[in-house]
Short mmCIF file of C-alpha atoms in Angstrom, two decimals:
data_model
loop_
_atom_site.label_atom_id
_atom_site.label_comp_id
_atom_site.label_asym_id
_atom_site.label_seq_id
_atom_site.Cartn_x
_atom_site.Cartn_y
_atom_site.Cartn_z
CA MET A 1 -22.00 -26.77 32.17
CA ARG A 2 -25.00 -24.83 33.46
CA ASN A 3 -25.54 -21.15 32.76
CA PRO A 4 -24.01 -19.27 35.75
CA TRP A 5 -26.75 -16.67 35.56
CA LEU A 6 -29.33 -19.30 36.44
CA ALA A 7 -27.14 -21.52 38.62
CA ALA A 8 -26.31 -18.93 41.29
CA PRO A 9 -28.48 -19.63 44.36
CA PHE A 10 -29.22 -15.99 45.08
CA VAL A 11 -30.71 -15.29 41.65
CA ASP A 12 -34.28 -15.93 42.64
CA SER A 13 -36.17 -13.15 40.91
CA VAL A 14 -36.34 -11.27 37.64
CA SER A 15 -35.36 -8.05 39.39
CA GLU A 16 -32.23 -9.64 40.87
CA LEU A 17 -31.28 -11.02 37.46
CA SER A 18 -31.77 -7.58 35.94
CA LYS A 19 -29.42 -6.09 38.53
CA ARG A 20 -26.74 -8.61 37.63
CA LEU A 21 -27.17 -7.87 33.94
CA ALA A 22 -26.80 -4.17 34.64
CA LEU A 23 -23.64 -4.88 36.65
CA ALA A 24 -22.21 -6.90 33.76
CA HIS A 25 -23.04 -4.08 31.39
CA ASP A 26 -21.21 -1.60 33.63
CA ARG A 27 -18.17 -3.89 33.69
CA VAL A 28 -18.11 -4.07 29.92
CA ILE A 29 -18.49 -0.30 29.61
CA SER A 30 -15.62 0.15 32.08
CA ASP A 31 -13.43 -2.18 30.02
CA ARG A 32 -14.47 -0.38 26.87
CA GLN A 33 -13.40 2.97 28.26
CA GLN A 34 -9.93 1.55 28.89
CA VAL A 35 -9.56 0.78 25.19
CA ARG A 36 -9.17 3.85 23.02
CA GLY A 37 -11.41 4.07 19.99
CA VAL A 38 -13.29 0.79 20.38
CA ARG A 39 -14.20 -0.46 16.93
CA GLN A 40 -17.85 -0.69 16.02
CA VAL A 41 -17.55 -4.39 15.16
CA VAL A 42 -16.25 -5.06 18.68
CA GLN A 43 -18.91 -2.91 20.33
CA GLU A 44 -21.67 -4.72 18.45
CA SER A 45 -20.22 -8.08 19.48
CA TRP A 46 -20.11 -6.97 23.15
CA GLU A 47 -23.73 -5.92 22.93
CA ARG A 48 -24.71 -9.32 21.48
CA SER A 49 -22.82 -10.97 24.33
CA LEU A 50 -24.73 -8.89 26.90
CA ARG A 51 -28.05 -9.79 25.33
CA LEU A 52 -27.06 -13.44 25.78
CA ARG A 53 -26.56 -12.76 29.52
CA LEU A 54 -22.88 -13.73 29.44
CA ASP A 55 -20.77 -12.73 32.42
CA PRO A 56 -17.60 -10.81 31.38
CA ALA A 57 -15.89 -11.71 34.67
CA THR A 58 -16.38 -15.48 34.42
CA ALA A 59 -14.70 -17.89 32.02
CA ASN A 60 -17.55 -19.89 30.58
CA PRO A 61 -16.41 -22.07 27.66
CA GLU A 62 -18.04 -25.49 27.70
CA LEU A 63 -16.19 -28.75 27.05
CA ALA A 64 -18.75 -29.74 24.44
CA LEU A 65 -17.01 -32.92 23.24
CA ASP A 66 -15.31 -35.52 25.42
CA ASP A 67 -12.31 -37.47 24.14
CA ASP A 68 -14.27 -40.30 22.52
CA ASP A 69 -16.84 -38.03 20.87
CA LEU A 70 -14.10 -35.66 19.70
CA ARG A 71 -12.09 -38.49 18.17
CA GLU A 72 -15.05 -39.83 16.21
CA TYR A 73 -16.29 -36.39 15.17
CA ARG A 74 -12.88 -35.32 13.85
CA LYS A 75 -12.61 -38.45 11.68
CA SER A 76 -15.74 -37.49 9.76
CA HIS A 77 -15.21 -33.72 9.62
CA PRO A 78 -14.34 -32.42 6.13
CA LEU A 79 -11.52 -30.22 7.48
CA SER A 80 -9.62 -33.34 8.58
CA PHE A 81 -8.61 -33.80 4.93
CA ALA A 82 -7.12 -30.30 4.79
CA LEU A 83 -5.00 -30.48 7.97
CA PRO A 84 -1.77 -31.08 5.99
CA VAL A 85 -2.37 -27.77 4.21
CA VAL A 86 -2.90 -25.96 7.50
CA HIS A 87 0.21 -27.57 8.95
CA LYS A 88 2.37 -26.64 5.97
CA LEU A 89 1.23 -23.02 5.77
CA LEU A 90 0.60 -22.16 9.44
CA THR A 91 1.23 -24.73 12.15
CA ARG A 92 4.85 -25.65 11.49
CA HIS A 93 5.80 -21.97 11.70
CA ALA A 94 3.78 -21.35 14.87
CA PHE A 95 6.27 -23.23 17.06
CA ASP A 96 9.02 -20.70 16.35
CA SER A 97 6.68 -17.70 16.52
CA GLY A 98 5.14 -18.44 19.92
CA LEU A 99 1.63 -18.87 18.54
CA ILE A 100 -1.22 -21.39 18.64
CA VAL A 101 -3.17 -22.54 15.59
CA ALA A 102 -6.70 -23.80 16.20
CA VAL A 103 -9.16 -25.33 13.74
CA GLY A 104 -12.82 -25.39 14.76
CA ASP A 105 -16.14 -26.47 13.31
CA GLU A 106 -19.01 -24.28 12.16
CA SER A 107 -20.41 -24.17 15.71
CA GLY A 108 -17.20 -22.81 17.23
CA ARG A 109 -16.06 -26.06 18.84
CA LEU A 110 -12.27 -26.39 18.72
CA LEU A 111 -11.29 -29.65 17.02
CA TRP A 112 -7.53 -29.37 16.56
CA ILE A 113 -5.02 -27.18 18.40
CA ASP A 114 -1.28 -27.12 17.77
CA GLY A 115 1.65 -24.77 18.01
CA ASP A 116 3.85 -23.44 20.81
CA ARG A 117 3.66 -26.00 23.64
CA ALA A 118 4.24 -23.56 26.51
CA LEU A 119 1.52 -21.29 25.17
CA ARG A 120 -0.87 -24.22 24.79
CA ARG A 121 -0.40 -25.08 28.48
CA ARG A 122 -1.17 -21.48 29.40
CA ALA A 123 -4.26 -21.49 27.19
CA GLU A 124 -5.59 -24.52 29.03
CA GLY A 125 -6.17 -22.20 31.99
CA MET A 126 -9.01 -20.53 30.10
CA LEU A 127 -10.18 -23.88 28.64
CA PHE A 128 -8.89 -23.06 25.15
CA VAL A 129 -8.58 -26.79 24.45
CA GLU A 130 -9.72 -29.32 21.87
CA GLY A 131 -13.41 -30.09 22.34
CA ALA A 132 -14.25 -26.73 23.96
CA ASP A 133 -17.01 -24.47 22.65
CA TRP A 134 -15.58 -21.02 21.79
CA SER A 135 -18.60 -19.73 19.92
CA GLU A 136 -19.65 -16.13 20.52
CA GLY A 137 -22.83 -17.41 22.12
CA ARG A 138 -20.75 -19.22 24.74
CA VAL A 139 -17.75 -17.00 25.52
CA GLY A 140 -18.66 -13.67 23.97
CA THR A 141 -16.32 -11.71 21.73
CA SER A 142 -13.35 -13.75 20.47
CA ALA A 143 -11.81 -14.19 17.04
CA PRO A 144 -13.06 -17.74 16.29
CA GLY A 145 -16.56 -17.16 17.64
CA THR A 146 -17.05 -13.68 16.21
CA ALA A 147 -15.61 -14.67 12.81
CA LEU A 148 -18.28 -17.38 12.63
CA ALA A 149 -20.99 -15.00 13.83
CA LEU A 150 -20.10 -12.44 11.14
CA ASP A 151 -18.98 -14.92 8.47
CA HIS A 152 -15.77 -13.05 7.72
CA GLY A 153 -12.24 -12.77 9.06
CA ILE A 154 -11.59 -10.69 12.16
CA GLN A 155 -8.81 -9.74 14.59
CA ILE A 156 -9.52 -9.32 18.30
CA GLN A 157 -6.80 -7.75 20.44
CA ARG A 158 -6.46 -8.12 24.20
CA ALA A 159 -9.16 -6.06 26.01
CA GLU A 160 -11.42 -6.23 22.97
CA HIS A 161 -12.39 -9.70 24.20
CA PHE A 162 -15.68 -9.72 26.07
CA ASN A 163 -14.35 -11.97 28.81
CA ARG A 164 -11.68 -10.51 31.10
CA ILE A 165 -9.78 -13.77 31.43
CA VAL A 166 -8.96 -13.56 27.71
CA HIS A 167 -7.59 -9.98 27.89
CA PRO A 168 -3.91 -11.07 27.91
CA TRP A 169 -4.45 -12.75 24.53
CA SER A 170 -4.91 -11.64 20.94
CA CYS A 171 -6.27 -13.67 18.04
CA THR A 172 -7.14 -13.67 14.35
CA ALA A 173 -9.65 -16.03 12.74
CA VAL A 174 -11.22 -16.64 9.33
CA PRO A 175 -14.21 -18.91 8.56
CA VAL A 176 -13.89 -21.78 6.08
CA HIS A 177 -16.62 -22.41 3.50
CA ASP A 178 -17.74 -25.52 1.69
CA PRO A 179 -16.52 -25.02 -1.91
CA GLU A 180 -19.70 -26.50 -3.36
CA THR A 181 -22.50 -25.13 -1.19
CA GLY A 182 -20.81 -21.98 0.12
CA GLY A 183 -21.90 -22.79 3.68
CA VAL A 184 -19.60 -22.30 6.65
CA ILE A 185 -17.95 -25.57 7.74
CA GLY A 186 -15.34 -24.31 10.19
CA VAL A 187 -12.87 -21.66 11.27
CA ILE A 188 -9.08 -21.31 11.42
CA ASP A 189 -7.63 -19.25 14.25
CA ILE A 190 -4.22 -17.99 15.39
CA THR A 191 -3.97 -17.11 19.08
CA GLY A 192 -1.11 -15.71 21.13
CA SER A 193 0.55 -12.39 21.87
CA ASP A 194 0.29 -9.25 19.73
CA GLU A 195 2.03 -11.15 16.92
CA ALA A 196 -1.30 -12.96 16.48
CA VAL A 197 -2.87 -9.69 15.26
CA ALA A 198 0.09 -8.38 13.25
CA PRO A 199 -0.93 -6.80 9.91
CA HIS A 200 0.27 -9.81 7.93
CA THR A 201 -1.61 -12.38 10.03
CA LEU A 202 -5.12 -11.84 8.64
CA PRO A 203 -4.10 -12.09 4.95
CA LEU A 204 -1.94 -15.10 5.84
CA ILE A 205 -4.92 -16.96 7.34
CA GLU A 206 -7.18 -15.82 4.47
CA ALA A 207 -4.69 -17.27 2.00
CA THR A 208 -4.51 -20.48 4.03
CA VAL A 209 -8.30 -20.73 4.03
CA ALA A 210 -8.28 -20.24 0.25
CA ALA A 211 -5.75 -23.07 -0.04
CA VAL A 212 -7.86 -25.28 2.26
CA GLU A 213 -11.00 -24.62 0.23
CA ALA A 214 -9.09 -25.38 -2.98
CA GLU A 215 -7.89 -28.67 -1.47
CA LEU A 216 -11.47 -29.58 -0.51
CA ARG A 217 -12.66 -28.70 -4.01
CA ILE A 218 -9.99 -30.86 -5.64
CA ARG A 219 -10.80 -33.76 -3.31
CA ARG A 220 -14.52 -33.38 -4.04
CA LEU A 221 -13.92 -33.38 -7.79
CA ASP A 222 -11.55 -36.32 -7.47
CA ASP A 223 -14.21 -38.27 -5.56
CA LEU A 224 -16.78 -37.45 -8.24
CA SER A 225 -14.47 -38.59 -11.02
CA ARG A 226 -13.96 -41.96 -9.31
CA ARG A 227 -17.65 -42.71 -8.86
CA PRO A 228 -19.17 -45.12 -11.38
CA ALA A 229 -21.27 -43.45 -14.03
CA PRO A 230 -25.01 -43.51 -13.29
CA ARG A 231 -27.02 -46.04 -15.30
CA SER A 232 -29.90 -43.66 -15.70
CA SER A 233 -30.58 -42.39 -19.19
CA SER A 234 -31.10 -38.87 -17.89
CA ARG A 235 -28.41 -36.35 -18.74
CA PRO A 236 -26.05 -35.79 -15.76
CA ARG A 237 -25.78 -32.34 -14.27
CA SER A 238 -22.59 -30.64 -15.44
CA LEU A 239 -20.30 -29.17 -12.79
CA PRO A 240 -18.00 -26.20 -13.40
CA LEU A 241 -14.50 -27.62 -13.01
CA ASP A 242 -11.40 -25.59 -12.26
CA LEU A 243 -8.76 -25.80 -14.97
CA VAL A 244 -5.22 -25.46 -13.64
CA LEU A 245 -1.95 -25.19 -15.55
CA ASN A 246 1.08 -26.09 -13.43
CA SER A 247 4.20 -24.60 -14.98
CA LEU A 248 6.38 -23.77 -11.97
CA GLY A 249 9.59 -25.74 -11.60
CA ARG A 250 8.89 -28.11 -14.50
CA ASP A 251 9.76 -28.15 -18.19
CA HIS A 252 6.66 -30.11 -19.21
CA ALA A 253 3.67 -28.38 -17.67
CA THR A 254 0.59 -30.33 -16.65
CA LEU A 255 -3.01 -29.40 -17.33
CA GLU A 256 -5.36 -30.54 -14.57
CA VAL A 257 -9.14 -30.70 -14.38
CA GLY A 258 -11.52 -32.73 -12.24
CA GLY A 259 -8.86 -35.06 -10.87
CA ARG A 260 -7.40 -35.73 -14.33
CA SER A 261 -3.96 -34.62 -15.44
CA LEU A 262 -2.36 -34.19 -18.87
CA GLU A 263 1.37 -33.67 -19.41
CA LEU A 264 2.03 -31.25 -22.23
CA SER A 265 4.89 -30.99 -24.68
CA ARG A 266 7.25 -28.10 -24.01
CA ARG A 267 5.91 -26.06 -26.95
CA HIS A 268 2.28 -26.61 -25.99
CA ALA A 269 3.13 -25.73 -22.40
CA GLU A 270 4.70 -22.48 -23.58
CA ILE A 271 1.70 -21.50 -25.68
CA LEU A 272 -0.87 -22.29 -22.97
CA THR A 273 1.19 -20.45 -20.36
CA LEU A 274 1.36 -17.37 -22.58
CA LEU A 275 -2.37 -17.46 -23.32
CA ALA A 276 -3.18 -17.91 -19.62
CA TRP A 277 -0.89 -14.96 -18.82
CA HIS A 278 -2.64 -12.85 -21.51
CA PRO A 279 -6.33 -13.73 -20.97
CA ASP A 280 -7.53 -11.02 -23.40
CA GLY A 281 -5.76 -12.82 -26.25
CA LEU A 282 -2.81 -12.26 -28.56
CA ALA A 283 -2.61 -11.59 -32.29
CA ALA A 284 -0.82 -14.22 -34.34
CA ASP A 285 2.28 -12.06 -34.82
CA GLN A 286 2.40 -11.22 -31.09
CA LEU A 287 2.13 -14.84 -30.02
CA ALA A 288 4.73 -15.96 -32.57
CA ASP A 289 7.19 -13.33 -31.31
CA LEU A 290 6.65 -14.51 -27.72
CA VAL A 291 7.00 -18.22 -28.52
CA TYR A 292 9.89 -18.32 -30.99
CA GLU A 293 13.40 -16.97 -30.62
CA SER A 294 13.48 -15.28 -34.02
CA ASP A 295 11.10 -13.72 -36.54
CA GLY A 296 9.22 -15.39 -39.36
CA TYR A 297 7.55 -18.22 -37.48
CA ARG A 298 3.91 -17.24 -38.01
CA ASP A 299 3.19 -20.23 -40.28
CA THR A 300 4.96 -22.55 -37.84
CA LEU A 301 2.79 -21.18 -35.02
CA ARG A 302 -0.36 -21.76 -37.07
CA ALA A 303 0.52 -25.44 -37.56
CA GLU A 304 1.38 -25.79 -33.86
CA MET A 305 -1.97 -24.28 -32.87
CA VAL A 306 -3.77 -26.89 -34.96
CA ARG A 307 -1.98 -29.65 -33.04
CA LEU A 308 -2.61 -27.92 -29.71
CA ARG A 309 -6.34 -27.57 -30.40
CA LYS A 310 -6.63 -31.30 -31.01
CA VAL A 311 -4.86 -32.09 -27.73
CA VAL A 312 -6.90 -29.62 -25.68
CA GLU A 313 -10.21 -30.49 -27.33
CA ALA A 314 -9.76 -34.15 -26.40
CA PHE A 315 -8.92 -33.33 -22.77
CA ALA A 316 -10.91 -30.17 -21.92
CA PRO A 317 -13.07 -29.06 -24.88
CA GLU A 318 -14.24 -25.85 -23.18
CA LEU A 319 -10.62 -24.63 -23.04
CA THR A 320 -9.95 -25.05 -26.79
CA PRO A 321 -8.20 -21.89 -28.09
CA THR A 322 -9.94 -19.64 -30.59
CA SER A 323 -8.24 -17.44 -33.18
CA ARG A 324 -8.20 -13.77 -34.23
CA PRO A 325 -6.89 -13.18 -31.65
CA TYR A 326 -5.63 -16.40 -30.16
CA ARG A 327 -7.51 -16.76 -26.88
CA LEU A 328 -8.42 -19.60 -24.54
CA GLY A 329 -12.03 -20.78 -24.58
CA ARG A 330 -12.36 -20.19 -20.83
CA PRO A 331 -10.15 -18.87 -18.00
CA LEU A 332 -7.17 -21.05 -17.08
CA ASP A 333 -5.76 -20.87 -13.56
CA LEU A 334 -1.99 -20.51 -13.91
CA ASP A 335 0.00 -21.52 -10.83
CA ALA A 336 2.37 -18.57 -11.36
CA ASN A 337 -0.60 -16.19 -11.09
CA ARG A 338 -1.55 -17.81 -7.78
CA VAL A 339 1.88 -16.94 -6.38
CA LEU A 340 1.47 -13.30 -7.41
CA ALA A 341 -2.04 -13.18 -5.95
CA PHE A 342 -0.76 -14.42 -2.60
CA LEU A 343 1.99 -11.77 -2.68
CA GLU A 344 -0.56 -9.04 -3.32
CA LYS A 345 -2.47 -10.16 -0.24
CA GLY A 346 0.71 -10.03 1.86
CA ALA A 347 0.65 -13.81 2.34
CA HIS A 348 4.38 -14.23 1.76
CA ARG A 349 4.71 -17.62 3.44
CA VAL A 350 1.85 -19.04 1.39
CA ALA A 351 3.28 -17.53 -1.81
CA LEU A 352 6.64 -19.13 -1.15
CA ALA A 353 5.01 -22.50 -0.46
CA ALA A 354 3.16 -22.25 -3.78
CA TYR A 355 6.33 -21.30 -5.68
CA ARG A 356 7.83 -24.59 -6.81
CA GLY A 357 10.51 -23.02 -8.96
CA PRO A 358 10.88 -20.84 -12.07
CA VAL A 359 8.25 -20.87 -14.80
CA LEU A 360 9.15 -23.59 -17.35
CA PRO A 361 12.86 -23.37 -16.42
CA GLY A 362 14.11 -25.06 -19.59
CA SER A 363 12.21 -22.80 -22.00
CA VAL A 364 14.05 -20.20 -24.11
CA SER A 365 10.90 -18.63 -25.54
CA PRO A 366 11.14 -14.82 -25.11
CA GLY A 367 7.63 -14.55 -23.64
CA ILE A 368 8.25 -17.32 -21.10
CA GLU A 369 11.56 -15.74 -20.09
CA GLU A 370 9.70 -12.48 -19.41
CA ILE A 371 7.07 -14.22 -17.27
CA ARG A 372 9.75 -16.24 -15.46
CA HIS A 373 11.72 -13.10 -14.64
CA GLU A 374 8.66 -11.15 -13.49
CA VAL A 375 7.38 -13.86 -11.15
CA SER A 376 10.83 -14.56 -9.73
CA SER A 377 11.78 -10.91 -9.24
CA ARG A 378 8.43 -9.96 -7.68
CA LEU A 379 8.69 -12.85 -5.25
CA ARG A 380 12.25 -11.93 -4.30
CA ALA A 381 11.46 -8.22 -3.90
CA ALA A 382 8.38 -8.87 -1.76
CA LEU A 383 10.17 -11.32 0.52
CA LEU A 384 13.17 -9.03 0.96
CA ALA A 385 10.97 -6.06 1.80
CA TYR A 386 8.15 -7.54 3.88
CA ALA A 387 8.56 -11.22 4.79
CA ALA A 388 9.21 -12.49 8.30
CA VAL A 389 12.73 -13.77 8.85
CA ASP A 390 11.71 -17.45 8.97
CA THR A 391 9.99 -17.11 5.59
CA LEU A 392 13.00 -15.31 4.16
CA LEU A 393 15.29 -18.05 5.47
CA SER A 394 13.15 -20.67 3.74
CA TYR A 395 13.50 -18.72 0.52
CA ALA A 396 17.28 -18.37 1.01
CA ARG A 397 17.57 -22.17 1.14
CA THR A 398 15.94 -22.64 -2.27
CA ASP A 399 18.08 -23.26 -5.35
CA GLU A 400 17.06 -19.86 -6.68
CA ALA A 401 18.45 -17.91 -3.71
CA ALA A 402 21.22 -20.24 -2.59
CA TYR A 403 23.91 -17.81 -3.82
CA ASP A 404 21.97 -14.58 -3.34
CA SER A 405 24.17 -12.75 -0.84
CA GLU A 406 21.67 -9.91 -0.39
CA VAL A 407 19.00 -12.37 0.74
CA TRP A 408 21.35 -14.05 3.22
CA LYS A 409 22.63 -10.72 4.57
CA THR A 410 19.05 -9.53 5.05
CA CYS A 411 18.32 -12.71 7.02
CA LEU A 412 21.31 -11.99 9.22
CA MET A 413 20.12 -8.44 9.82
CA LEU A 414 16.60 -9.59 10.77
CA LEU A 415 17.63 -12.44 13.10
CA PRO A 416 17.70 -11.62 16.83
CA ALA A 417 21.18 -11.05 18.22
CA ARG A 418 21.13 -14.31 20.20
CA SER A 419 19.46 -16.48 17.60
CA PRO A 420 21.26 -19.84 17.16
CA LYS A 421 20.53 -19.55 13.43
CA ARG A 422 22.98 -16.66 13.00
CA ALA A 423 26.07 -18.90 12.93
CA GLY A 424 24.74 -20.91 9.99
CA VAL A 425 23.77 -17.76 8.10
CA VAL A 426 27.22 -16.20 8.67
CA SER A 427 28.84 -19.40 7.45
CA ARG A 428 26.69 -19.36 4.32
CA ILE A 429 27.58 -15.72 3.56
CA GLU A 430 31.28 -16.49 3.94
CA HIS A 431 30.91 -19.48 1.60
CA ILE A 432 29.13 -17.35 -1.03
CA GLU A 433 31.77 -14.64 -0.86
CA ALA A 434 34.56 -17.21 -1.10
CA GLU A 435 32.92 -18.82 -4.15
CA LEU A 436 32.38 -15.48 -5.84
CA GLY A 437 35.95 -14.45 -5.03
CA THR A 438 37.24 -17.61 -6.69
CA LEU A 439 35.15 -16.96 -9.78
CA HIS A 440 36.28 -13.34 -10.04
CA GLY A 441 39.93 -14.10 -9.20
#
């Protein structure tokens, strides 16, 4: 598609082009005056758009990739491997929320779009389609393009868009980075009504991007671990590998590093979980009190630590615990801490997806019971207070909340009056009350 500034037949002189640029500038200023307190980041983006001679009155996205090119390009793009993560955390919820989820490349070309079907058909009117170029250099201020231009997440609401045809829409976007090089490889965007720029939307996409980058890192490490060892005698370059301890919803935690996994005994899982939860270390008496149900087990703990060191040293030597105090050799990423980190960011849907159940549910160690209670109660409290109703309903259907009448009653209160889901929720509340009545009768 040719630049409309140069394609118009009556633009035949520099002076005429200057007049049109001045007219475009006046249009943008007029739009700006209609928006109270225009943010500086938006103003600067508008000014960049004007310097690029973009017309705010003309939709100008370019269909940069035809069907065949798009199909081949998507197959080789690194974000294709992370689409299941995006679907699980964002896309499958977009259908009920009336939103569109778009994934683009580092140049702003939209590669995958999914979500509310009616909204997607409307978006086609402004060429917000797969294969279209929505970079800031092509369409001016928009969430996907401006997020890439600034290399950080941004929300653009209605008239903040440079182009008038996009003014009915709002959007939030966050760039995705290559976990090894740190370079930008794409962008994830949510587009729709004002719900697309709700306060929780930006942290939700940021958390999704973090999950996508983690998935890419794991896949990269897994690929490296499967490659045959080089025959060269030179010493291979060591890569910093993430160490992860998965303790949620399982009695025998697994330690994972570089595509390898080690299932731990229950006692070793308890000790590593406690040390990961207390990264500054624990004295021998403190750790013994947290591991064992009664006093006087310090010597037993010492013998257990000897066995644990041998196991860890064989699998991940850099993690081997030290003593005085007992402390891990390097940070260990505990899956329970990830859940709490997502909650702190307001990414309730992502936190719930990461919560696979209570911490080491079969453990009776006092310290594990404390961690289990804290993670579970903080998740429940955050979801009850702040989560969207669909997220809260997903939580209500877990084993942990199946008989939590407060959770179900909160879902009922949050559901719209005509929601077809209300009947099922009412039925569940009646069942819970009947069961509790039988128990108390």
